[in-house]
PDB file of C-alpha atoms in Angstrom:
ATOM      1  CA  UNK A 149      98.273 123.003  39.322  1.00 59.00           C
ATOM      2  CA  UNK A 150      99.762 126.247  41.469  1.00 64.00           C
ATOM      3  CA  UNK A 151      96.826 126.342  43.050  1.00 66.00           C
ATOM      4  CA  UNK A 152      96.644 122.948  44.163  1.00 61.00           C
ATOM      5  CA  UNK A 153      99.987 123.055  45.537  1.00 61.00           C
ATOM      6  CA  UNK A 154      99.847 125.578  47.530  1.00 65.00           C
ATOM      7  CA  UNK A 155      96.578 124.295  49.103  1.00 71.00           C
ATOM      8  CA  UNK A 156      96.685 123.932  53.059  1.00 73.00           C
ATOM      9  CA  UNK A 157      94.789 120.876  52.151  1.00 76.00           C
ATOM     10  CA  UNK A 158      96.879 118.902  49.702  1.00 74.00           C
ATOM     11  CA  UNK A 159     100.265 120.044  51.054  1.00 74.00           C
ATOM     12  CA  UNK A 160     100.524 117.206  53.903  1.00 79.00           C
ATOM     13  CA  UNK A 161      99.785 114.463  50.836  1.00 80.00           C
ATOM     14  CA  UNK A 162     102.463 116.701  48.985  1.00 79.00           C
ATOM     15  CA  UNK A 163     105.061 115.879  51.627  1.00 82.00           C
ATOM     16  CA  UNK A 164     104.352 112.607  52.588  1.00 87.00           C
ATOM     17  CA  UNK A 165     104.205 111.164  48.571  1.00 87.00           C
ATOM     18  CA  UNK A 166     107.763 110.807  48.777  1.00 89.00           C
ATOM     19  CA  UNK A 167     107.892 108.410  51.406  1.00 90.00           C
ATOM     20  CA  UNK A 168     104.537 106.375  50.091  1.00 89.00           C
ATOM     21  CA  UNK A 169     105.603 106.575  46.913  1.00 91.00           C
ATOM     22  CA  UNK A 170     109.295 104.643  48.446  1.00 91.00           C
ATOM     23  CA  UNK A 171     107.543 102.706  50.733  1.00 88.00           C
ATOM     24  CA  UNK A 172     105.264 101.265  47.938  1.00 89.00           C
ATOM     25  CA  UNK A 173     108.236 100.704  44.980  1.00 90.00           C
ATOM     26  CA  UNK A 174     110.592  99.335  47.429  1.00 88.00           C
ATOM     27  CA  UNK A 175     108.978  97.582  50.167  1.00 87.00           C
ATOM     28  CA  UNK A 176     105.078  97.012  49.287  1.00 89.00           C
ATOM     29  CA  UNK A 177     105.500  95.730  45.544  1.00 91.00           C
ATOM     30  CA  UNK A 178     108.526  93.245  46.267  1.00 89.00           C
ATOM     31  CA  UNK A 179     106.747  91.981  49.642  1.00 89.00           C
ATOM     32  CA  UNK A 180     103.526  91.029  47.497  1.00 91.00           C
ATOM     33  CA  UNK A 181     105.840  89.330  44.926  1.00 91.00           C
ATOM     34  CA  UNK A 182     107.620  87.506  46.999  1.00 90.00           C
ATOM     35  CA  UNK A 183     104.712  86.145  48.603  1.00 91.00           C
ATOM     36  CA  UNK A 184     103.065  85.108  45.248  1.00 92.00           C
ATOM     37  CA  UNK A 185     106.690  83.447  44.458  1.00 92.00           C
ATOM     38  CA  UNK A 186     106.625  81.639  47.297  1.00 91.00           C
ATOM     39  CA  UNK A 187     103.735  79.867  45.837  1.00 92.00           C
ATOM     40  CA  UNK A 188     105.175  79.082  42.635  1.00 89.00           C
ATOM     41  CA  UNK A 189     107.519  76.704  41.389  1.00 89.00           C
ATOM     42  CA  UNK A 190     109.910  79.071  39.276  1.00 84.00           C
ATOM     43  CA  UNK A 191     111.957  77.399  36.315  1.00 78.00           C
ATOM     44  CA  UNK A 192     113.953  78.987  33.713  1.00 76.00           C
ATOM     45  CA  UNK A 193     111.027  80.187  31.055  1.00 77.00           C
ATOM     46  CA  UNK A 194     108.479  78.293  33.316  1.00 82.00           C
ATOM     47  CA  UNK A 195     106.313  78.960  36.233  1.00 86.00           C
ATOM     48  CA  UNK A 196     104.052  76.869  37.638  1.00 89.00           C
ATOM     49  CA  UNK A 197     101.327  77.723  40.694  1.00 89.00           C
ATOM     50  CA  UNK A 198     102.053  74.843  43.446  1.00 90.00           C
ATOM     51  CA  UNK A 199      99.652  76.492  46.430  1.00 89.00           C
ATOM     52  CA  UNK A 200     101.378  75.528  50.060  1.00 90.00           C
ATOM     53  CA  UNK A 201     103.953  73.287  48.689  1.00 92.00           C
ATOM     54  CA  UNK A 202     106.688  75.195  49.300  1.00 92.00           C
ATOM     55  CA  UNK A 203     105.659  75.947  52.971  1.00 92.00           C
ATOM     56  CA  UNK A 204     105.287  72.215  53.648  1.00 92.00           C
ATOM     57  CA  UNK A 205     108.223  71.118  52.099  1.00 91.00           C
ATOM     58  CA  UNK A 206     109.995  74.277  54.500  1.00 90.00           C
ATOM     59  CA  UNK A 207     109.038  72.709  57.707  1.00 87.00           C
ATOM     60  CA  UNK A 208     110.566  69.579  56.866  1.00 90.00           C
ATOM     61  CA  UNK A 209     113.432  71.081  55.607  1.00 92.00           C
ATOM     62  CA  UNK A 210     115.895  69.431  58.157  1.00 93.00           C
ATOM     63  CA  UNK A 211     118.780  72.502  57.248  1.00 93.00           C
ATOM     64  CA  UNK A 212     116.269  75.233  57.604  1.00 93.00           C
ATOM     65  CA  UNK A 213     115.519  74.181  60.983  1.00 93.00           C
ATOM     66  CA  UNK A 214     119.553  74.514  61.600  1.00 94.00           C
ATOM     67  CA  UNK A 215     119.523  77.795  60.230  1.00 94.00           C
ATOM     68  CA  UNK A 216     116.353  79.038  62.198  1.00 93.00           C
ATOM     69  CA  UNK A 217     117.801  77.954  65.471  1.00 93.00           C
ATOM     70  CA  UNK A 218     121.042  79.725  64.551  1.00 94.00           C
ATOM     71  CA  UNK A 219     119.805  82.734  63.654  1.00 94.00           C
ATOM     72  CA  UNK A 220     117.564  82.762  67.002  1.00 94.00           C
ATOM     73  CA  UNK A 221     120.666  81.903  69.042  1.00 94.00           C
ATOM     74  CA  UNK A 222     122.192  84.651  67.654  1.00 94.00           C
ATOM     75  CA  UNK A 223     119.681  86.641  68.060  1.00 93.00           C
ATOM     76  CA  UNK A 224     119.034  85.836  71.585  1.00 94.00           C
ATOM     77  CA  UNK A 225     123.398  86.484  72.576  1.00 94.00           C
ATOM     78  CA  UNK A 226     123.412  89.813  70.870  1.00 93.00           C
ATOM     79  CA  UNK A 227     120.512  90.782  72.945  1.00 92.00           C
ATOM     80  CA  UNK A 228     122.300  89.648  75.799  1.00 93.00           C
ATOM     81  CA  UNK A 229     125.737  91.346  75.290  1.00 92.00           C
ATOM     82  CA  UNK A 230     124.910  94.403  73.055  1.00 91.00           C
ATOM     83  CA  UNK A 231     122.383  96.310  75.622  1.00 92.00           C
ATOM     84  CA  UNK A 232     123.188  95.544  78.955  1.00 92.00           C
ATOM     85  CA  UNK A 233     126.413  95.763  78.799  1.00 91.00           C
ATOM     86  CA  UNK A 234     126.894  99.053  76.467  1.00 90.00           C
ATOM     87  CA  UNK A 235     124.095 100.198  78.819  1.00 91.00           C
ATOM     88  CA  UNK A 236     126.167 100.447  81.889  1.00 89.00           C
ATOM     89  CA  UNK A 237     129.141 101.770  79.937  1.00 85.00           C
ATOM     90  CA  UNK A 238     127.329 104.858  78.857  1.00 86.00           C
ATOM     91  CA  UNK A 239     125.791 105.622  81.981  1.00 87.00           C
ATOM     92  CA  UNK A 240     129.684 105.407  83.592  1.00 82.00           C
ATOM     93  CA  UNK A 241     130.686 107.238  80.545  1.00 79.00           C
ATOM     94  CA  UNK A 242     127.726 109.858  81.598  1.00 79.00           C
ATOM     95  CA  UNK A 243     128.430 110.400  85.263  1.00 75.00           C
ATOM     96  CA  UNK A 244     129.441 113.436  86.983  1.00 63.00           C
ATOM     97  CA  UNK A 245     132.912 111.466  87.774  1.00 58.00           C
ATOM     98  CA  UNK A 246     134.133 111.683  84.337  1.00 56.00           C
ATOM     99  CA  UNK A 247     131.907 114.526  82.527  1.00 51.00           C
ATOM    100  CA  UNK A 248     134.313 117.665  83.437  1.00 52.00           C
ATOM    101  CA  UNK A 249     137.704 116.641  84.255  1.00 50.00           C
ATOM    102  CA  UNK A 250     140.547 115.008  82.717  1.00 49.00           C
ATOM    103  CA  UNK A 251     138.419 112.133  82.334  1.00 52.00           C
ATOM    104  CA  UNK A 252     136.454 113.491  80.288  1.00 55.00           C
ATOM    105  CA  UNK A 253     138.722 113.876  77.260  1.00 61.00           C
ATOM    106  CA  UNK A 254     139.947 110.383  78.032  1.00 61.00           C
ATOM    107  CA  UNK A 255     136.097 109.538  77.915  1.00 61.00           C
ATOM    108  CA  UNK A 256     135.710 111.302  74.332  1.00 66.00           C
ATOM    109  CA  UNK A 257     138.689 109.608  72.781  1.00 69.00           C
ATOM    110  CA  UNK A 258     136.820 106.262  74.206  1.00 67.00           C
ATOM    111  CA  UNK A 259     133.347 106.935  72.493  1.00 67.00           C
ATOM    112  CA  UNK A 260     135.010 107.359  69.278  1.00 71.00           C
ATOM    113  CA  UNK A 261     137.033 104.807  69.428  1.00 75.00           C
ATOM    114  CA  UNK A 262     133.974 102.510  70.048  1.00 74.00           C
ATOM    115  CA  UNK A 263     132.048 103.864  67.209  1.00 75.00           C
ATOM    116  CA  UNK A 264     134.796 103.339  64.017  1.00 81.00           C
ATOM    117  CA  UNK A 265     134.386 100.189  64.148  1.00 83.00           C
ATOM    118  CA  UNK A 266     130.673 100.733  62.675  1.00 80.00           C
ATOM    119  CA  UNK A 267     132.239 102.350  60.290  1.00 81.00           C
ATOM    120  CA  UNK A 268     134.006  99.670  59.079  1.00 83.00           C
ATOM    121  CA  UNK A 269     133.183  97.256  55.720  1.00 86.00           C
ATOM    122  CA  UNK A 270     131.819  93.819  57.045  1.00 88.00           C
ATOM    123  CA  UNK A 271     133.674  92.582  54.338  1.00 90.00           C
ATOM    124  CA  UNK A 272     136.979  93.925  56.055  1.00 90.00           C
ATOM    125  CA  UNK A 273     136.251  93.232  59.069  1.00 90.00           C
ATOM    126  CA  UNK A 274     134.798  89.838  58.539  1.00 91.00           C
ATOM    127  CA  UNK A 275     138.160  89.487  56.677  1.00 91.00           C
ATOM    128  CA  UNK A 276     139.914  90.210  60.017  1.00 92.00           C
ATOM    129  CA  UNK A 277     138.504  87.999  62.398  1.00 93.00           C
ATOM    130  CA  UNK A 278     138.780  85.024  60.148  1.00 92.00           C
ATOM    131  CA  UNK A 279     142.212  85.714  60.619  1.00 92.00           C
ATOM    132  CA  UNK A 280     142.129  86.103  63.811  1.00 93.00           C
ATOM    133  CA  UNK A 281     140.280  82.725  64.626  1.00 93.00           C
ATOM    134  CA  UNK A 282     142.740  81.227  62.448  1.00 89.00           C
ATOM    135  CA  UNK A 283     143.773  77.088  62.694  1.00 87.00           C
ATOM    136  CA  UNK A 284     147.337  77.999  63.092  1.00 87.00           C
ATOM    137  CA  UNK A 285     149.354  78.358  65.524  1.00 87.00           C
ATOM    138  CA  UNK A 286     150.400  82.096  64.873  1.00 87.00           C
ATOM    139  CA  UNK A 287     146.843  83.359  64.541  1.00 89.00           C
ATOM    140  CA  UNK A 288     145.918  86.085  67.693  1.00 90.00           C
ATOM    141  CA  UNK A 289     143.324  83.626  69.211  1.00 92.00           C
ATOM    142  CA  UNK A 290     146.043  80.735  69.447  1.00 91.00           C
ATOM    143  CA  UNK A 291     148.552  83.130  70.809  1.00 91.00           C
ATOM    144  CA  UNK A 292     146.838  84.625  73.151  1.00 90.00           C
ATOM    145  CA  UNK A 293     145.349  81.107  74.727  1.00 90.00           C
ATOM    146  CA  UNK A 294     148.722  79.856  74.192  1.00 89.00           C
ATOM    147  CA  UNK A 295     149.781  82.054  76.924  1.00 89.00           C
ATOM    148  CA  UNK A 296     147.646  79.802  79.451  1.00 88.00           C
ATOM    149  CA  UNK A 297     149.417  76.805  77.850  1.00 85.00           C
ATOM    150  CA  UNK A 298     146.761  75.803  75.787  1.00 85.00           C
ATOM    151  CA  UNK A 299     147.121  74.135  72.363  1.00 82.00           C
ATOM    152  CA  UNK A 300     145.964  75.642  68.763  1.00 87.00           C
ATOM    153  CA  UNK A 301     142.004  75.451  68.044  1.00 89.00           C
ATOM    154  CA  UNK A 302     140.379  75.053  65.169  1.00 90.00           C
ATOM    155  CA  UNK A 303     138.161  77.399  66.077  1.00 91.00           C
ATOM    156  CA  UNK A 304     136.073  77.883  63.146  1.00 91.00           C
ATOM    157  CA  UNK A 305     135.208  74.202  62.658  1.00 90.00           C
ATOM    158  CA  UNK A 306     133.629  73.678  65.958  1.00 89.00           C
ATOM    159  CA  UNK A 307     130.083  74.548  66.771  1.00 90.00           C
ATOM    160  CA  UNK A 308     130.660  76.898  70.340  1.00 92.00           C
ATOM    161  CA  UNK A 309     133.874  77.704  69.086  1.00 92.00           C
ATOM    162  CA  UNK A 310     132.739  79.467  65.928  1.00 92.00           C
ATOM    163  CA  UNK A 311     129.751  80.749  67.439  1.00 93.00           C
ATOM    164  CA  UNK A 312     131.972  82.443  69.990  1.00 92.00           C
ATOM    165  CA  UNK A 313     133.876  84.023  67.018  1.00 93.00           C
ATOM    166  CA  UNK A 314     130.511  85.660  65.354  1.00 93.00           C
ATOM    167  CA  UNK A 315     129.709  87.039  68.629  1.00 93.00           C
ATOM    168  CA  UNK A 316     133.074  88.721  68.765  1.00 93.00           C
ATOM    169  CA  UNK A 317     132.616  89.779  65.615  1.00 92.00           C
ATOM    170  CA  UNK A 318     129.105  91.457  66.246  1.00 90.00           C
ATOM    171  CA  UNK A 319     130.038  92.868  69.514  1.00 89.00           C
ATOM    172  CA  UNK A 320     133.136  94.753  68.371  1.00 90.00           C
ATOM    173  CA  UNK A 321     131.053  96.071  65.537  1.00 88.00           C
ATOM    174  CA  UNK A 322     127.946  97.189  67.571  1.00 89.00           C
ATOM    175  CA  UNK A 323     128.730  97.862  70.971  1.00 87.00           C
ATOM    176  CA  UNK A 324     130.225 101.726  70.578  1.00 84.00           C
ATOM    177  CA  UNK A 325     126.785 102.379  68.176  1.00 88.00           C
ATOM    178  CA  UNK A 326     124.285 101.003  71.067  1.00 91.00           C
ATOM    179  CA  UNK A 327     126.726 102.665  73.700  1.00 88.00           C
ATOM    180  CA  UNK A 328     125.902 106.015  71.695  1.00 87.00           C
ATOM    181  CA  UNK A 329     122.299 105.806  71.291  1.00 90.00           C
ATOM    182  CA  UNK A 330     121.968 105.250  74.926  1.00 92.00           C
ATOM    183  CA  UNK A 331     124.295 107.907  75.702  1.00 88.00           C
ATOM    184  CA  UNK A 332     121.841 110.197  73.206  1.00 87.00           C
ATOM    185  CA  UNK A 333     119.180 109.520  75.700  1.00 90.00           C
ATOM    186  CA  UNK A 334     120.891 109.689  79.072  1.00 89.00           C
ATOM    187  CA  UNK A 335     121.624 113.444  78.147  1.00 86.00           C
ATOM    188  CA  UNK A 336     118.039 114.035  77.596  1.00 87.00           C
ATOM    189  CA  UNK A 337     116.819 113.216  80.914  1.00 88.00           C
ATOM    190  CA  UNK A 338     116.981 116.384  83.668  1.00 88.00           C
ATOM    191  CA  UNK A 339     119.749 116.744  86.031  1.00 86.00           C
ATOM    192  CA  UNK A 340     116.825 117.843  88.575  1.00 88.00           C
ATOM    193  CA  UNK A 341     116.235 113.822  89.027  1.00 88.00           C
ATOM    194  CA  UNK A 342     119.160 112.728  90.127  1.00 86.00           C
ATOM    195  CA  UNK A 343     119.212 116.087  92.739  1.00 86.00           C
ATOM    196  CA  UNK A 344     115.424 115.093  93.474  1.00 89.00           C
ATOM    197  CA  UNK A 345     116.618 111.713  94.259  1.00 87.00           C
ATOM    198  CA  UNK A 346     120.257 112.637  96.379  1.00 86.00           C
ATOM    199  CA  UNK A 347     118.125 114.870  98.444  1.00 87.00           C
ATOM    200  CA  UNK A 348     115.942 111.755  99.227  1.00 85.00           C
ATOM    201  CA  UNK A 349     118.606 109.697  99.869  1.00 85.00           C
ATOM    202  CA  UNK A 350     119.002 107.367  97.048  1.00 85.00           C
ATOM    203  CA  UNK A 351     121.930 105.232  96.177  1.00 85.00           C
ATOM    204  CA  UNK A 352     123.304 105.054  93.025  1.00 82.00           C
ATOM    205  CA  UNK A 353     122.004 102.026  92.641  1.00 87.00           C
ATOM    206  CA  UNK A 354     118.184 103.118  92.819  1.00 88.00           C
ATOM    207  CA  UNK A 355     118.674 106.188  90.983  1.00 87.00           C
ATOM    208  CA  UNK A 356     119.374 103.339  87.916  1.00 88.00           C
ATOM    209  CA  UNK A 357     116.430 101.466  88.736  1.00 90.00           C
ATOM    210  CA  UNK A 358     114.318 104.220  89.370  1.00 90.00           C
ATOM    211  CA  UNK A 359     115.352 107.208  87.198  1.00 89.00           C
ATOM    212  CA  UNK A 360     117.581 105.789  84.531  1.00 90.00           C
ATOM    213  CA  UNK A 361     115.828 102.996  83.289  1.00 89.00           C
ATOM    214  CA  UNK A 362     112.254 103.905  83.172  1.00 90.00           C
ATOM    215  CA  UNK A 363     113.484 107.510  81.324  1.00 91.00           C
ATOM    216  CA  UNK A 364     115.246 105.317  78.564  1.00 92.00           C
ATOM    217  CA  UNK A 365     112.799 103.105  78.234  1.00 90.00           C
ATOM    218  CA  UNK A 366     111.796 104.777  74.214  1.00 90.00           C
ATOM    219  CA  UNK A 367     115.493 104.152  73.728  1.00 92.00           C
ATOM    220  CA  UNK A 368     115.716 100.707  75.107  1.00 92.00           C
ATOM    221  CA  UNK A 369     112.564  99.479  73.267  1.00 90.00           C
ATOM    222  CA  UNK A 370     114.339 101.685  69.872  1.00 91.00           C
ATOM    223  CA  UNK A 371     117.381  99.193  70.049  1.00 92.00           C
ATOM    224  CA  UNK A 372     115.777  96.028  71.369  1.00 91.00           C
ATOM    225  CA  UNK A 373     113.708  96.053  67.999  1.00 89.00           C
ATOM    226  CA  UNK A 374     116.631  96.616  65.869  1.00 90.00           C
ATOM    227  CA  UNK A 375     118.934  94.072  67.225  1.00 90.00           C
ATOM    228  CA  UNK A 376     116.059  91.954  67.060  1.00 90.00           C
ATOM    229  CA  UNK A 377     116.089  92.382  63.230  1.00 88.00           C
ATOM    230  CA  UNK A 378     120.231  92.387  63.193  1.00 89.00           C
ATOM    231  CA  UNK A 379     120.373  89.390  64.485  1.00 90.00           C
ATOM    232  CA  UNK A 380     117.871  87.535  62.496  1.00 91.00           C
ATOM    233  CA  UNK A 381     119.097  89.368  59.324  1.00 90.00           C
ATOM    234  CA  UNK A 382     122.574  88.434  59.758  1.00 91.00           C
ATOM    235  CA  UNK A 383     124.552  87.344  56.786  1.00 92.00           C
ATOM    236  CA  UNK A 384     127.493  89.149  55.402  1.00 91.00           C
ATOM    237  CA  UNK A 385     129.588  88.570  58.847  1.00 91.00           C
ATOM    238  CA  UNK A 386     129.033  84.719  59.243  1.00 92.00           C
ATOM    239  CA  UNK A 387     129.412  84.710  54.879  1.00 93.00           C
ATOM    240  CA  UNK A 388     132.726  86.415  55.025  1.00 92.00           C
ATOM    241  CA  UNK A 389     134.070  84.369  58.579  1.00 92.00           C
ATOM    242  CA  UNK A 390     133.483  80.877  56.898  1.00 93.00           C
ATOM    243  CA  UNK A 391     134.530  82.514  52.865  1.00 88.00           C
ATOM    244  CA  UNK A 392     131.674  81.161  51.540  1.00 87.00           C
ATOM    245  CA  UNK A 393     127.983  80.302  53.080  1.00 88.00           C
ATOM    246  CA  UNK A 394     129.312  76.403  53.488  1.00 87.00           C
ATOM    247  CA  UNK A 395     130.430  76.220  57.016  1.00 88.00           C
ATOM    248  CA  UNK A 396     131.536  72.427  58.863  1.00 89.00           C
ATOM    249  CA  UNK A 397     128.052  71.017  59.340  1.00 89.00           C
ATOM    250  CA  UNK A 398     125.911  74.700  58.723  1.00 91.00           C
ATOM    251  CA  UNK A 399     127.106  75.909  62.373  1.00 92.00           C
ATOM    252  CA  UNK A 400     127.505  79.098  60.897  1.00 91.00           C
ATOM    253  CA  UNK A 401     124.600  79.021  58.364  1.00 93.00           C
ATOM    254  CA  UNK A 402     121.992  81.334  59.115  1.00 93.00           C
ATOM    255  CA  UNK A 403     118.214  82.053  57.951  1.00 93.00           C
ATOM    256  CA  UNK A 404     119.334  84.619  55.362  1.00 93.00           C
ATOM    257  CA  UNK A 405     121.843  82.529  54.509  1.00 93.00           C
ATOM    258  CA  UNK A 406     119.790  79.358  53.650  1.00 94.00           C
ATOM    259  CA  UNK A 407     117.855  81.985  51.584  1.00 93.00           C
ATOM    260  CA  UNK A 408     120.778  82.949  49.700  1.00 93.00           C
ATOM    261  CA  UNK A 409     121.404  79.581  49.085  1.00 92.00           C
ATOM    262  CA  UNK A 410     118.037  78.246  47.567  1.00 92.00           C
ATOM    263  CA  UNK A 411     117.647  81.571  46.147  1.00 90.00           C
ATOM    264  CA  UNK A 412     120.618  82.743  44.367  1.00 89.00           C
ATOM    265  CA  UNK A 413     122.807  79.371  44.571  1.00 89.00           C
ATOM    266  CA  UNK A 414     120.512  76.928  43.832  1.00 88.00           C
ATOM    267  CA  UNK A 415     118.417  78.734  41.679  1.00 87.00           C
ATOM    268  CA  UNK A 416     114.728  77.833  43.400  1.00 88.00           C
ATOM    269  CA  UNK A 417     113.748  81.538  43.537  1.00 90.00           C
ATOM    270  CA  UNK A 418     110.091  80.184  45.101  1.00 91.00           C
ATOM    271  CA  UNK A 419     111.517  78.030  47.617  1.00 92.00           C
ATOM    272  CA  UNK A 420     113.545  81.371  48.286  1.00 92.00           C
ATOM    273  CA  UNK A 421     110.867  83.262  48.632  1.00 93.00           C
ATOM    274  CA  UNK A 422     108.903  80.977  51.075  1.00 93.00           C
ATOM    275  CA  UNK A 423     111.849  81.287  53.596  1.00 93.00           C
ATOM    276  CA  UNK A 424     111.678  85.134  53.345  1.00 92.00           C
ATOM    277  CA  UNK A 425     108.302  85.079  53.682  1.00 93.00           C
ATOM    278  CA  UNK A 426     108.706  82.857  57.128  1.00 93.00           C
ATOM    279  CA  UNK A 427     111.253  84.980  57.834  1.00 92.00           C
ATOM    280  CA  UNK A 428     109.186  88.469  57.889  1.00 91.00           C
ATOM    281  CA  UNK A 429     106.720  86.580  60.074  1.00 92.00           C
ATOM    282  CA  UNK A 430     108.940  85.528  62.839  1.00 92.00           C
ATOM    283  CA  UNK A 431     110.688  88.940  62.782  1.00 90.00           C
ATOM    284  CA  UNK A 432     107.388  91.017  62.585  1.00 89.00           C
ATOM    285  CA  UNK A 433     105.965  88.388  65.526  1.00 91.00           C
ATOM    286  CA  UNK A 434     108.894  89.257  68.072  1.00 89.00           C
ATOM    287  CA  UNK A 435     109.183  92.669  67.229  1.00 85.00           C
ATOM    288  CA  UNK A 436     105.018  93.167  67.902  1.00 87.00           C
ATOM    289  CA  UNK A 437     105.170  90.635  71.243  1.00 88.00           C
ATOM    290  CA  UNK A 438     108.127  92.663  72.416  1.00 84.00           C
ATOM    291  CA  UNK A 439     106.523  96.385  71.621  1.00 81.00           C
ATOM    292  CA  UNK A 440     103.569  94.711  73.666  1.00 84.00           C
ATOM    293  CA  UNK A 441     105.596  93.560  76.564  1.00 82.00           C
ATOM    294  CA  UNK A 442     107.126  96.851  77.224  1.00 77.00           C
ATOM    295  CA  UNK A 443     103.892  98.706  76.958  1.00 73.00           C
ATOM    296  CA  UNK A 444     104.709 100.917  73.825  1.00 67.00           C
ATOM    297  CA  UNK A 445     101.307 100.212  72.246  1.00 65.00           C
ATOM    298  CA  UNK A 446      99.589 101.660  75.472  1.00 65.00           C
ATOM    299  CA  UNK A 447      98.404 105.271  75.650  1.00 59.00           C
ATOM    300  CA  UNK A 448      99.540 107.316  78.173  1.00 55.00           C
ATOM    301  CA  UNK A 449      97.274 108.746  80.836  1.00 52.00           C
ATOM    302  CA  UNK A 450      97.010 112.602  80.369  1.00 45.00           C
TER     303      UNK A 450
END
């Protein structure tokens, strides 16, 4: 057994069982389950093999369409607001303006500051904002518009309206952590660019285009495929705006949601595991179209 351990040969299987022996308890076993589930019809004490029913029935499930689109216009916002935008604020944050002067202690109370609120229980902060986008009069939201002379909203029973509040929601939660991994790769890429590149002539401008981007283009791709599964994974945050996974006409009901709902609500654990099983599809089809689009499945020409 000592022998075989300390073999050259065996000791990269010795390191790696670990994570196969995870990946398989925890991710290989349940995924084959649930899609043998998704073909059943599961009763208390009873199950009964049904083939594709559960997938046909799916697709003309009028509410799982709702949910779908929901969780794909979600999706599609977060990508919008949560890497552009905390993008450019790390490369300001990064430049030679505010790395080494006052600034730049004003700049490292701002990073942290942007990153606590990671930190923070969606339960809490789900909590907050519900109070926040209150119906009253006294909630923040209605203050603050009230200031323009505007009237009270109800802004959680109206479809823009409440969608407006999740994305406030997931953009004070996520923008400091994107704004940090990009920051993690601006200070990889050399200083002798940006000389290379002054000496040349470039603008700022072009330097971005030119230098920037392409050099954080592994970090780009690293949180474009995350927020792709954040935003189609998203549950706690809309669960805890709306108390409960019953919002005014399912605006706030998304795919994980509807899950929860056949699943643990309803009790129609293969009808649960059909939308999971959808679900893993669509996220695993975006995720591979995307890694295609940007070239990360290409090898590099030594």
């Amino acid at each position: 057994m000592k022998k075989f351990l300390y073999s050259k040969k065996a000791a990269p299987y010795v390191f790696i069982l670990p994570f196969v022996l995870t990946f398989a308890i925890f991710w290989l076993v349940p995924l084959v389950k649930s899609g043998m589930m998704s073909m059943e019809k599961i009763l208390p004490g009873q199950v009964e093999f049904i083939g594709i029913s559960n997938y046909k029935r799916l697709f003309n499930d009028r509410v799982f369409k709702v949910a779908m689109g929901n969780s794909i216009k979600y999706m599609i916002w977060t990508l919008v607001l949560l890497i552009p935008i905390p993008l450019i604020l790390a490369v300001m944050i990064n430049s030679k303006l505010v790395v080494g002067n006052v600034a730049g202690k004003i700049a490292s109370f701002f990073k942290s500051s942007l990153f606590i609120p990671a930190l923070t229980s969606v339960v809490v902060a789900g909590t907050i904002f519900r109070l926040i986008f209150g119906e009253m009069d006294t909630a923040l939201m209605n203050q603050f518009i009230g200031l323009f002379g505007m009237g009270p909203i109800k802004w959680l029973k109206g479809s823009n309206t409440g969608f407006a509040a999740l994305l406030s929601l997931a953009c004070w939660r996520w923008f400091g952590v994107n704004m940090m991994y990009f920051l993690a790769g601006l200070q990889s890429i050399p200083e002798d660019y940006y000389e290379a590149a002054s000496m040349d002539g470039a603008t700022g401008w072009q330097k971005f285009i030119k230098i920037t981007v392409p050099q954080l283009k592994p970090t780009i791709v690293y949180v474009l495929t995350i927020s792709v599964y954040g935003g189609l994974s998203m549950f706690t945050e809309s669960y805890m705006l709306w108390q409960g996974n019953n919002s005014p006409q399912n605006i706030g009901l998304t795919i994980v949601g509807y899950l929860y709902r056949q699943g643990i609500e309803k009790n129609d654990m293969g009808y649960a595991s059909a939308v999971g099983v959808v679900l893993l599809v669509v996220v695993l089809f975006i995720n591979l179209l995307q890694l295609m689009l940007t070239g990360m499945f290409k090898k590099e020409e030594k």
